[in-house]
Structure formats: structure tokens, C-alpha cells
mmCIF file of C-alpha atoms and ligand atoms in Angstrom:
data_model
loop_
_atom_site.group_PDB
_atom_site.id
_atom_site.type_symbol
_atom_site.label_atom_id
_atom_site.label_comp_id
_atom_site.label_asym_id
_atom_site.label_seq_id
_atom_site.Cartn_x
_atom_site.Cartn_y
_atom_site.Cartn_z
ATOM 1 C CA MET V 1 150.619 114.677 104.523
ATOM 2 C CA ILE V 2 149.568 118.260 103.973
ATOM 3 C CA ARG V 3 149.645 119.897 107.374
ATOM 4 C CA PRO V 4 148.033 123.358 107.702
ATOM 5 C CA ARG V 5 149.057 123.288 111.363
ATOM 6 C CA ARG V 6 152.708 123.979 110.369
ATOM 7 C CA ASN V 7 151.706 127.555 109.641
ATOM 8 C CA ARG V 8 150.190 127.884 113.095
ATOM 9 C CA ALA V 9 153.146 126.406 114.977
ATOM 10 C CA THR V 10 154.594 129.579 116.535
ATOM 11 C CA ALA V 11 153.461 133.121 117.204
ATOM 12 C CA VAL V 12 156.032 134.438 114.703
ATOM 13 C CA ILE V 13 154.813 132.155 111.928
ATOM 14 C CA ARG V 14 151.221 133.044 112.721
ATOM 15 C CA ASP V 15 152.225 136.710 112.390
ATOM 16 C CA LEU V 16 153.755 135.963 108.982
ATOM 17 C CA VAL V 17 150.721 134.240 107.546
ATOM 18 C CA ARG V 18 148.049 136.473 109.065
ATOM 19 C CA GLU V 19 145.766 137.715 106.284
ATOM 20 C CA ASN V 20 144.023 140.606 108.019
ATOM 21 C CA GLU V 21 144.864 143.033 110.745
ATOM 22 C CA VAL V 22 142.922 145.833 112.402
ATOM 23 C CA THR V 23 144.981 148.974 112.808
ATOM 24 C CA LEU V 24 144.155 152.078 114.816
ATOM 25 C CA LYS V 25 144.021 153.995 111.554
ATOM 26 C CA ASP V 26 140.953 151.969 110.549
ATOM 27 C CA LEU V 27 138.960 153.051 113.580
ATOM 28 C CA VAL V 28 136.529 155.873 114.261
ATOM 29 C CA TYR V 29 135.560 156.528 117.880
ATOM 30 C CA PRO V 30 131.948 157.679 118.493
ATOM 31 C CA LEU V 31 131.635 160.261 121.275
ATOM 32 C CA PHE V 32 128.591 161.817 122.953
ATOM 33 C CA LEU V 33 128.529 165.530 123.566
ATOM 34 C CA LEU V 34 126.624 167.355 126.333
ATOM 35 C CA ASP V 35 125.999 171.048 126.782
ATOM 36 C CA GLY V 36 127.628 172.680 129.811
ATOM 37 C CA LYS V 37 130.932 172.378 131.656
ATOM 38 C CA SER V 38 132.870 169.795 133.681
ATOM 39 C CA LYS V 39 130.404 167.011 132.943
ATOM 40 C CA LYS V 40 131.311 163.370 132.439
ATOM 41 C CA LEU V 41 128.298 161.108 132.853
ATOM 42 C CA GLU V 42 128.551 157.384 132.348
ATOM 43 C CA ILE V 43 125.912 155.887 130.048
ATOM 44 C CA SER V 44 124.364 153.138 132.126
ATOM 45 C CA ALA V 45 123.403 151.071 129.072
ATOM 46 C CA MET V 46 126.998 151.330 127.771
ATOM 47 C CA PRO V 47 129.441 150.769 130.641
ATOM 48 C CA GLY V 48 132.739 152.522 129.949
ATOM 49 C CA GLN V 49 131.152 155.093 127.580
ATOM 50 C CA TYR V 50 130.335 158.625 128.665
ATOM 51 C CA ARG V 51 128.464 161.770 127.748
ATOM 52 C CA TRP V 52 130.970 164.620 127.878
ATOM 53 C CA SER V 53 130.769 168.385 128.065
ATOM 54 C CA ALA V 54 133.018 170.108 125.510
ATOM 55 C CA ASP V 55 135.871 170.925 127.945
ATOM 56 C CA LEU V 56 136.259 167.314 129.076
ATOM 57 C CA LEU V 57 135.605 165.916 125.606
ATOM 58 C CA ILE V 58 138.606 167.861 124.373
ATOM 59 C CA ASN V 59 140.801 166.176 127.005
ATOM 60 C CA GLU V 60 139.391 162.800 125.993
ATOM 61 C CA ILE V 61 140.188 163.464 122.322
ATOM 62 C CA GLU V 62 143.714 164.452 123.309
ATOM 63 C CA GLU V 63 144.132 161.155 125.170
ATOM 64 C CA CYS V 64 142.822 159.226 122.168
ATOM 65 C CA LEU V 65 145.229 161.014 119.826
ATOM 66 C CA LYS V 66 148.135 159.974 122.044
ATOM 67 C CA LEU V 67 146.957 156.388 121.690
ATOM 68 C CA GLY V 68 146.774 156.701 117.889
ATOM 69 C CA ILE V 69 143.047 157.199 117.278
ATOM 70 C CA GLN V 70 142.585 160.099 114.897
ATOM 71 C CA SER V 71 138.965 159.958 113.718
ATOM 72 C CA PHE V 72 135.841 160.632 115.715
ATOM 73 C CA VAL V 73 132.105 160.746 115.139
ATOM 74 C CA LEU V 74 130.207 163.153 117.369
ATOM 75 C CA PHE V 75 126.622 162.836 118.614
ATOM 76 C CA PRO V 76 124.807 165.574 120.535
ATOM 77 C CA VAL V 77 122.725 164.860 123.644
ATOM 78 C CA VAL V 78 119.972 167.484 123.450
ATOM 79 C CA GLU V 79 117.711 168.480 126.355
ATOM 80 C CA ASP V 80 114.032 167.672 125.873
ATOM 81 C CA GLY V 81 113.104 171.349 126.208
ATOM 82 C CA LEU V 82 115.076 172.144 123.041
ATOM 83 C CA LYS V 83 113.424 169.480 120.923
ATOM 84 C CA ASP V 84 110.598 170.280 118.535
ATOM 85 C CA ARG V 85 108.818 168.788 115.534
ATOM 86 C CA THR V 86 111.245 170.156 112.945
ATOM 87 C CA GLY V 87 114.435 169.772 114.988
ATOM 88 C CA SER V 88 115.038 173.509 114.642
ATOM 89 C CA TYR V 89 117.776 173.511 117.284
ATOM 90 C CA SER V 90 119.975 171.491 114.891
ATOM 91 C CA CYS V 91 120.774 174.620 112.872
ATOM 92 C CA SER V 92 120.382 177.252 115.569
ATOM 93 C CA GLY V 93 123.231 179.692 116.136
ATOM 94 C CA LYS V 94 123.066 178.700 119.812
ATOM 95 C CA ASN V 95 123.596 174.991 119.129
ATOM 96 C CA PHE V 96 126.362 173.695 121.435
ATOM 97 C CA TYR V 97 127.161 170.831 119.045
ATOM 98 C CA LEU V 98 128.059 173.247 116.236
ATOM 99 C CA LYS V 99 130.065 175.484 118.570
ATOM 100 C CA THR V 100 132.004 172.520 119.929
ATOM 101 C CA ILE V 101 132.883 171.281 116.438
ATOM 102 C CA THR V 102 134.565 174.619 115.755
ATOM 103 C CA GLN V 103 136.366 174.509 119.086
ATOM 104 C CA ILE V 104 137.648 170.975 118.517
ATOM 105 C CA LYS V 105 138.846 171.665 114.979
ATOM 106 C CA ARG V 106 140.616 174.808 116.118
ATOM 107 C CA ARG V 107 142.445 172.814 118.783
ATOM 108 C CA PHE V 108 143.195 169.657 116.741
ATOM 109 C CA SER V 109 143.320 170.665 113.099
ATOM 110 C CA ASN V 110 144.612 167.306 111.854
ATOM 111 C CA ILE V 111 141.918 165.022 113.196
ATOM 112 C CA CYS V 112 138.987 163.770 111.140
ATOM 113 C CA LEU V 113 135.593 164.722 112.565
ATOM 114 C CA ILE V 114 132.467 163.010 111.264
ATOM 115 C CA SER V 115 128.977 164.335 111.965
ATOM 116 C CA ASP V 116 125.552 162.799 112.387
ATOM 117 C CA VAL V 117 122.784 164.146 110.184
ATOM 118 C CA ALA V 118 119.282 163.061 111.193
ATOM 119 C CA LEU V 119 116.415 164.628 113.068
ATOM 120 C CA ASP V 120 116.218 162.194 115.980
ATOM 121 C CA PRO V 121 118.537 163.896 118.516
ATOM 122 C CA TYR V 122 116.558 167.135 118.030
ATOM 123 C CA SER V 123 113.072 165.845 117.307
ATOM 124 C CA SER V 124 110.239 165.813 119.841
ATOM 125 C CA ASP V 125 108.936 162.765 117.939
ATOM 126 C CA GLY V 126 112.222 160.865 118.254
ATOM 127 C CA HIS V 127 112.215 160.016 114.548
ATOM 128 C CA ASP V 128 114.898 160.642 111.932
ATOM 129 C CA GLY V 129 112.440 162.460 109.663
ATOM 130 C CA LEU V 130 109.498 164.839 109.986
ATOM 131 C CA VAL V 131 106.366 163.166 111.327
ATOM 132 C CA GLU V 132 102.831 163.999 110.241
ATOM 133 C CA ASP V 133 99.806 161.933 111.245
ATOM 134 C CA GLY V 134 102.097 159.091 112.224
ATOM 135 C CA LYS V 135 103.853 159.107 108.827
ATOM 136 C CA ILE V 136 107.499 159.966 108.168
ATOM 137 C CA LEU V 137 107.632 162.579 105.415
ATOM 138 C CA ASN V 138 110.525 161.991 103.040
ATOM 139 C CA ASP V 139 110.778 165.015 100.752
ATOM 140 C CA GLU V 140 109.786 167.503 103.451
ATOM 141 C CA THR V 141 112.659 166.187 105.592
ATOM 142 C CA LEU V 142 115.333 166.783 102.941
ATOM 143 C CA PRO V 143 115.612 170.588 103.333
ATOM 144 C CA ILE V 144 116.105 170.154 107.095
ATOM 145 C CA LEU V 145 118.846 167.595 106.509
ATOM 146 C CA GLY V 146 120.453 169.848 103.896
ATOM 147 C CA GLU V 147 120.474 172.805 106.243
ATOM 148 C CA MET V 148 121.840 170.674 109.082
ATOM 149 C CA ALA V 149 124.656 169.361 106.869
ATOM 150 C CA VAL V 150 125.655 172.849 105.729
ATOM 151 C CA ALA V 151 125.610 174.168 109.328
ATOM 152 C CA GLN V 152 127.891 171.296 110.373
ATOM 153 C CA ALA V 153 130.244 171.875 107.452
ATOM 154 C CA ASP V 154 130.295 175.618 108.246
ATOM 155 C CA ALA V 155 131.255 174.700 111.807
ATOM 156 C CA GLY V 156 134.230 172.671 110.549
ATOM 157 C CA MET V 157 133.129 169.046 110.087
ATOM 158 C CA ASP V 158 135.362 167.065 107.720
ATOM 159 C CA ILE V 159 132.775 164.457 106.780
ATOM 160 C CA ILE V 160 128.981 164.597 106.950
ATOM 161 C CA GLY V 161 127.233 161.418 108.116
ATOM 162 C CA PRO V 162 123.575 161.179 107.096
ATOM 163 C CA SER V 163 122.103 158.428 109.289
ATOM 164 C CA ASP V 164 118.434 159.089 108.538
ATOM 165 C CA MET V 165 117.752 156.774 105.542
ATOM 166 C CA MET V 166 115.451 159.213 103.703
ATOM 167 C CA ASP V 167 115.419 158.594 99.943
ATOM 168 C CA GLY V 168 117.474 161.029 97.884
ATOM 169 C CA ARG V 169 119.208 162.662 100.819
ATOM 170 C CA VAL V 170 122.779 162.032 99.718
ATOM 171 C CA GLY V 171 122.275 163.846 96.415
ATOM 172 C CA TYR V 172 120.320 166.598 98.119
ATOM 173 C CA ILE V 173 122.999 167.143 100.777
ATOM 174 C CA ARG V 174 125.800 166.986 98.178
ATOM 175 C CA GLU V 175 124.140 169.731 96.178
ATOM 176 C CA LYS V 176 123.586 171.942 99.229
ATOM 177 C CA LEU V 177 127.179 171.461 100.401
ATOM 178 C CA ASP V 178 128.527 172.355 96.964
ATOM 179 C CA LEU V 179 126.316 175.430 96.720
ATOM 180 C CA ALA V 180 127.587 176.553 100.129
ATOM 181 C CA GLY V 181 131.187 176.201 98.932
ATOM 182 C CA HIS V 182 131.916 172.957 100.800
ATOM 183 C CA LYS V 183 133.093 170.944 97.804
ATOM 184 C CA GLU V 184 135.855 169.367 99.875
ATOM 185 C CA VAL V 185 133.574 168.100 102.647
ATOM 186 C CA GLY V 186 132.819 164.398 102.187
ATOM 187 C CA ILE V 187 129.714 162.316 102.803
ATOM 188 C CA MET V 188 129.823 159.044 104.709
ATOM 189 C CA SER V 189 126.390 157.701 103.940
ATOM 190 C CA TYR V 190 124.615 155.283 106.244
ATOM 191 C CA THR V 191 123.806 153.248 103.136
ATOM 192 C CA ALA V 192 122.533 149.954 104.492
ATOM 193 C CA LYS V 193 121.185 150.880 107.887
ATOM 194 C CA TYR V 194 118.957 148.150 109.231
ATOM 195 C CA ALA V 195 115.988 148.489 111.605
ATOM 196 C CA SER V 196 117.923 146.813 114.402
ATOM 197 C CA ALA V 197 117.394 145.980 118.066
ATOM 198 C CA TRP V 198 121.102 146.632 118.531
ATOM 199 C CA TYR V 199 120.627 150.433 118.676
ATOM 200 C CA GLY V 200 118.859 150.184 122.035
ATOM 201 C CA PRO V 201 121.718 151.419 124.280
ATOM 202 C CA PHE V 202 122.430 154.371 121.938
ATOM 203 C CA ARG V 203 118.822 155.558 122.143
ATOM 204 C CA ASP V 204 119.215 155.434 125.921
ATOM 205 C CA ALA V 205 122.411 157.495 125.694
ATOM 206 C CA LEU V 206 120.695 160.182 123.627
ATOM 207 C CA ASP V 207 117.222 159.719 125.043
ATOM 208 C CA SER V 208 116.160 159.610 121.393
ATOM 209 C CA ALA V 209 113.858 156.590 121.160
ATOM 210 C CA PRO V 210 110.807 157.128 118.887
ATOM 211 C CA LYS V 211 107.846 158.444 120.875
ATOM 212 C CA SER V 212 105.555 156.263 118.810
ATOM 213 C CA GLY V 213 105.926 153.615 116.151
ATOM 214 C CA ASP V 214 109.232 152.220 114.948
ATOM 215 C CA LYS V 215 111.774 153.027 112.245
ATOM 216 C CA LYS V 216 110.828 150.239 109.846
ATOM 217 C CA THR V 217 109.455 152.518 107.109
ATOM 218 C CA TYR V 218 112.913 154.015 106.581
ATOM 219 C CA GLN V 219 115.523 151.661 108.045
ATOM 220 C CA MET V 220 116.033 148.402 106.179
ATOM 221 C CA ASP V 221 114.517 144.995 106.864
ATOM 222 C CA PRO V 222 117.195 142.718 108.396
ATOM 223 C CA ALA V 223 116.000 140.010 106.006
ATOM 224 C CA ASN V 224 117.244 141.833 102.904
ATOM 225 C CA LYS V 225 120.593 141.699 101.154
ATOM 226 C CA ARG V 226 119.913 142.641 97.506
ATOM 227 C CA GLU V 227 118.177 145.779 98.713
ATOM 228 C CA ALA V 228 121.512 146.885 100.194
ATOM 229 C CA LEU V 229 122.941 146.804 96.672
ATOM 230 C CA LEU V 230 120.154 149.079 95.475
ATOM 231 C CA GLU V 231 120.838 151.538 98.324
ATOM 232 C CA ALA V 232 124.560 151.388 97.518
ATOM 233 C CA GLU V 233 123.981 152.070 93.832
ATOM 234 C CA LEU V 234 121.796 155.083 94.650
ATOM 235 C CA ASP V 235 124.201 156.541 97.227
ATOM 236 C CA GLU V 236 127.093 156.102 94.840
ATOM 237 C CA SER V 237 125.268 157.810 91.995
ATOM 238 C CA GLU V 238 124.221 160.638 94.342
ATOM 239 C CA GLY V 239 127.835 161.329 95.279
ATOM 240 C CA ALA V 240 128.576 159.478 98.523
ATOM 241 C CA ASP V 241 132.284 159.166 99.407
ATOM 242 C CA PHE V 242 131.862 156.216 101.798
ATOM 243 C CA LEU V 243 129.169 153.544 102.029
ATOM 244 C CA MET V 244 128.299 152.382 105.510
ATOM 245 C CA VAL V 245 126.755 149.157 106.754
ATOM 246 C CA LYS V 246 125.099 149.209 110.168
ATOM 247 C CA PRO V 247 125.118 147.227 112.451
ATOM 248 C CA ALA V 248 128.378 145.447 111.662
ATOM 249 C CA SER V 249 128.963 142.047 113.210
ATOM 250 C CA LEU V 250 125.561 140.554 112.347
ATOM 251 C CA TYR V 251 125.769 142.006 108.841
ATOM 252 C CA LEU V 252 129.145 140.723 107.642
ATOM 253 C CA ASP V 253 127.571 139.341 104.473
ATOM 254 C CA ILE V 254 126.333 142.837 103.601
ATOM 255 C CA ILE V 255 129.771 144.359 104.250
ATOM 256 C CA HIS V 256 131.275 141.657 102.061
ATOM 257 C CA VAL V 257 128.904 142.063 99.143
ATOM 258 C CA LEU V 258 129.192 145.875 99.139
ATOM 259 C CA SER V 259 132.970 145.715 99.292
ATOM 260 C CA GLU V 260 132.988 143.375 96.291
ATOM 261 C CA GLN V 261 130.530 145.411 94.240
ATOM 262 C CA SER V 262 131.520 148.989 94.984
ATOM 263 C CA LYS V 263 134.754 150.829 94.423
ATOM 264 C CA LEU V 264 134.034 153.203 97.294
ATOM 265 C CA PRO V 265 135.499 152.623 100.753
ATOM 266 C CA ILE V 266 133.175 150.621 102.993
ATOM 267 C CA ALA V 267 132.546 151.698 106.567
ATOM 268 C CA ALA V 268 130.918 149.473 109.175
ATOM 269 C CA TYR V 269 129.246 150.737 112.347
ATOM 270 C CA ASN V 270 129.876 148.389 115.246
ATOM 271 C CA VAL V 271 126.885 149.719 117.182
ATOM 272 C CA SER V 272 125.999 150.299 120.808
ATOM 273 C CA GLY V 273 124.289 146.934 121.326
ATOM 274 C CA GLU V 274 127.264 145.033 119.937
ATOM 275 C CA TYR V 275 129.480 146.913 122.379
ATOM 276 C CA SER V 276 127.222 146.516 125.422
ATOM 277 C CA MET V 277 126.558 142.855 124.728
ATOM 278 C CA LEU V 278 130.261 142.002 124.900
ATOM 279 C CA ARG V 279 130.898 144.435 127.762
ATOM 280 C CA LEU V 280 128.203 142.842 129.929
ATOM 281 C CA ALA V 281 129.125 139.291 128.958
ATOM 282 C CA ALA V 282 132.730 140.077 129.928
ATOM 283 C CA ALA V 283 131.652 141.700 133.203
ATOM 284 C CA ASN V 284 129.891 138.449 134.031
ATOM 285 C CA GLY V 285 132.956 136.379 133.232
ATOM 286 C CA LEU V 286 131.399 134.741 130.170
ATOM 287 C CA ILE V 287 133.643 136.072 127.402
ATOM 288 C CA ASP V 288 137.172 137.501 127.551
ATOM 289 C CA TYR V 289 136.796 141.209 126.820
ATOM 290 C CA LYS V 290 140.025 141.883 124.925
ATOM 291 C CA GLN V 291 140.005 138.730 122.896
ATOM 292 C CA GLY V 292 136.307 139.150 122.144
ATOM 293 C CA MET V 293 136.760 142.764 121.050
ATOM 294 C CA GLN V 294 139.768 141.989 118.871
ATOM 295 C CA GLU V 295 137.978 139.076 117.238
ATOM 296 C CA MET V 296 134.827 141.109 116.576
ATOM 297 C CA LEU V 297 136.750 143.968 114.938
ATOM 298 C CA LEU V 298 138.891 141.553 112.952
ATOM 299 C CA ALA V 299 135.810 139.773 111.598
ATOM 300 C CA ILE V 300 134.398 143.121 110.435
ATOM 301 C CA LYS V 301 137.675 143.978 108.723
ATOM 302 C CA ARG V 302 137.963 140.514 107.152
ATOM 303 C CA ALA V 303 134.460 140.869 105.736
ATOM 304 C CA GLY V 304 135.670 143.904 103.769
ATOM 305 C CA ALA V 305 135.295 147.030 105.906
ATOM 306 C CA ASN V 306 137.959 149.705 105.398
ATOM 307 C CA VAL V 307 136.658 151.835 108.240
ATOM 308 C CA ILE V 308 135.123 150.675 111.522
ATOM 309 C CA LEU V 309 133.127 152.987 113.769
ATOM 310 C CA THR V 310 133.383 151.400 117.180
ATOM 311 C CA TYR V 311 132.977 152.144 120.890
ATOM 312 C CA PHE V 312 135.857 149.701 121.424
ATOM 313 C CA ALA V 313 138.312 152.090 119.737
ATOM 314 C CA LYS V 314 140.018 153.362 122.884
ATOM 315 C CA ASP V 315 140.078 149.991 124.654
ATOM 316 C CA PHE V 316 141.400 148.401 121.471
ATOM 317 C CA ALA V 317 144.216 150.956 121.312
ATOM 318 C CA GLU V 318 145.059 150.309 124.951
ATOM 319 C CA SER V 319 144.984 146.560 124.405
ATOM 320 C CA LEU V 320 147.637 146.959 121.676
ATOM 321 C CA PHE V 321 149.933 148.954 123.912
ATOM 322 C CA LYS V 322 149.530 146.609 126.825
ATOM 323 C CA ASN V 323 150.073 143.784 124.345
ATOM 324 C CA MET V 324 147.387 141.695 125.972
ATOM 325 C CA SER V 325 145.970 138.314 125.084
ATOM 326 C CA SER V 326 147.338 137.595 121.632
HETATM 327 C C1 PBG N 401 120.049 157.844 114.506
HETATM 328 C C2 PBG N 401 121.240 157.034 114.843
HETATM 329 C C3 PBG N 401 121.171 155.849 115.565
HETATM 330 C C4 PBG N 401 122.481 155.398 115.703
HETATM 331 C C5 PBG N 401 123.311 156.306 115.065
HETATM 332 N N1 PBG N 401 122.523 157.314 114.523
HETATM 333 C C6 PBG N 401 120.032 155.173 116.203
HETATM 334 C C7 PBG N 401 118.813 154.911 115.468
HETATM 335 O O1 PBG N 401 118.766 154.852 114.241
HETATM 336 O O2 PBG N 401 117.797 154.764 116.155
HETATM 337 C C8 PBG N 401 122.822 154.142 116.438
HETATM 338 C C9 PBG N 401 124.230 153.964 116.839
HETATM 339 C C10 PBG N 401 124.448 152.891 117.845
HETATM 340 O O3 PBG N 401 123.546 152.116 118.218
HETATM 341 O O4 PBG N 401 125.589 152.809 118.301
HETATM 342 N N2 PBG N 401 120.082 158.728 113.510
#
């Protein structure tokens, strides 16, 4: 009889035949940055995740580096008073996000820092693009995104992450970066970003929910797969260095198809709702946290992601060291 169970008989044999493994080098840890000093505020919608002021964020990054996490994506939490229609604070010389990038890169020159380019953290409308009469303006948004990307690259970002889903923005940003002398700064494009309910906790963290309407005229319809291939083709031809799928665990088929069709590295964003859902289920004793987290990340990797942006990054690293639940 052919017995597949022979290859599952012991932990050592299972280790030998394991086809996929998540390593710390695959992971990017998203962090939320606040203006000010000595602040560490827990995000109630994301237990275990915090908004940090720069001084404490630097300590947190140092702790993560000791655990083996070396890539981070940074999001700014901007006060309402600084938000306006055009998100002008995003490129202001006073912007704490830009100043902190420089500070972090000066302190830890070897880490990889990834930015977020979109209007929503800075916009009084809470949308990723400029709003006029209830409409999101595509081409009028591009110069703002271009300027934001260049300001972030000037500040020291390694990789620019446009998360806005405006048409043509990857090519536009690439051109502006090149003109500004940032030929070496990469673009991780949010290629297939779906209009998802799973961003809810993040919008709470940033207080960035749309003031009116939804994001369905720019983020993708969860029903569509072939459209992701079109977005991928465009981003690739416009000069993206990474293609991202977001969210991750409900969109494994999209990760898979992009990884088969593109030669670029595929990133997957394991978003706030995916994190909070497991966190809260675990807190209620329904699902084992470590096993659930490891399985979720593994499934994303198995689907074809080279890079995983995940709020589990630090807990995952700790779970490896403590050698828990294997
Ligand atoms: C917005 C942006 C969002 C996320 C990253 N960048 C939210 C949105 O599109 O409304 C979500 C990340 C998460 O849920 O973890 N530019």
C-alpha cells in the first residue's frame, strides 16, 4: 500500500519533507508613528499594536532587529487639525513622519524602510485621492503623490509604497523619483488592492476612514481576478519593483496567479482585520494564537508571496525563539 503517512511519522521527517517555510527575512512589520515624545498608545481595534512617538519607535525597532526582523513599513498618525483637502502636510518641511524617517535611517542604516504614499492619512476627506463634488480625481492626484514620494525618498526611505490605486501613479512616481536623483529607490506597488472590510481596524488606528462614500471607485472589486492581472501588467510596465496583493489570506488565489504570471517579487499585505480577527478569536479561547498565526503566514507564503507585510511579525519572531507549538 502507498502510505503518505510514513512521511508524517516523526517531527524530523516532517521537517525533511516540508515544502514551504516562513522565515523572518520574508516579513515586513507595519508600525504607526505619532508626533511628540514618550508616547505609546495601544490601538484598541488591534490589541498588541501601538501608535508610537519617534523616540519609543526607535527602541521598538531595535528590539525587532534583535529578534531578526529587518524591514518595516511606516504609517503616520496625523492630527485632524493638520489635515486638508490636498494633504499638504504630507510634503511639509515640518512633517514629523519625514523627520523620523531620517532619524531612523541615521540610527539603523542597514534596515529596509518602506513608506506609504496616499492622501488618506493627511486628507480632510479621508480618501486616497483628491475629492471634488464627491468624485475622486485621478490625474489631479498624481502630482501630489509624486511630490510625497520624492519627499519620502529625500528623507531616506528605501522603498516607496503607493497604496492609493490611482491609475498611472507608478509610472508617474518612477519618473519623479528618477528626476530627483532617486534612481536607486524602489517602488512596492499596491497592485491588487481590494475594497475590503478587513481594513477597518487600520482606519481606526489612523482615524482615516472616508468622511463620505467608500473606496470602490479606486480599490478593486473582491469579485475580480483577471483584473488583478491587468493591474499587474500596468504596474510592471510602469516600473514597479514589487507587486503587492492586499488583503492576503482571503486573496491567496490572486497571490498565486500573480506569482505565476509575473517575474517580479510578490508581496502580500496581511492586513489589520486579518490580525485583529485572529487576535480576538484567540483572546476568547477559540483559536490557538501561535498556531493560527503560523498557519496563516505559511498559507500566504505557499500561495506564492515572497514578502509578507504583517502585524504578526514580532509575535512570529518570538514564537520561533520560544519554539512554541510546532
Ligand atoms: C490607505 C491604506 C490602508 C491600508 C494601508 N494603506 C487603508 C485603506 O485603504 O483604507 C490598510 C492596512 C491594513 O488594514 O492593515 N492608503
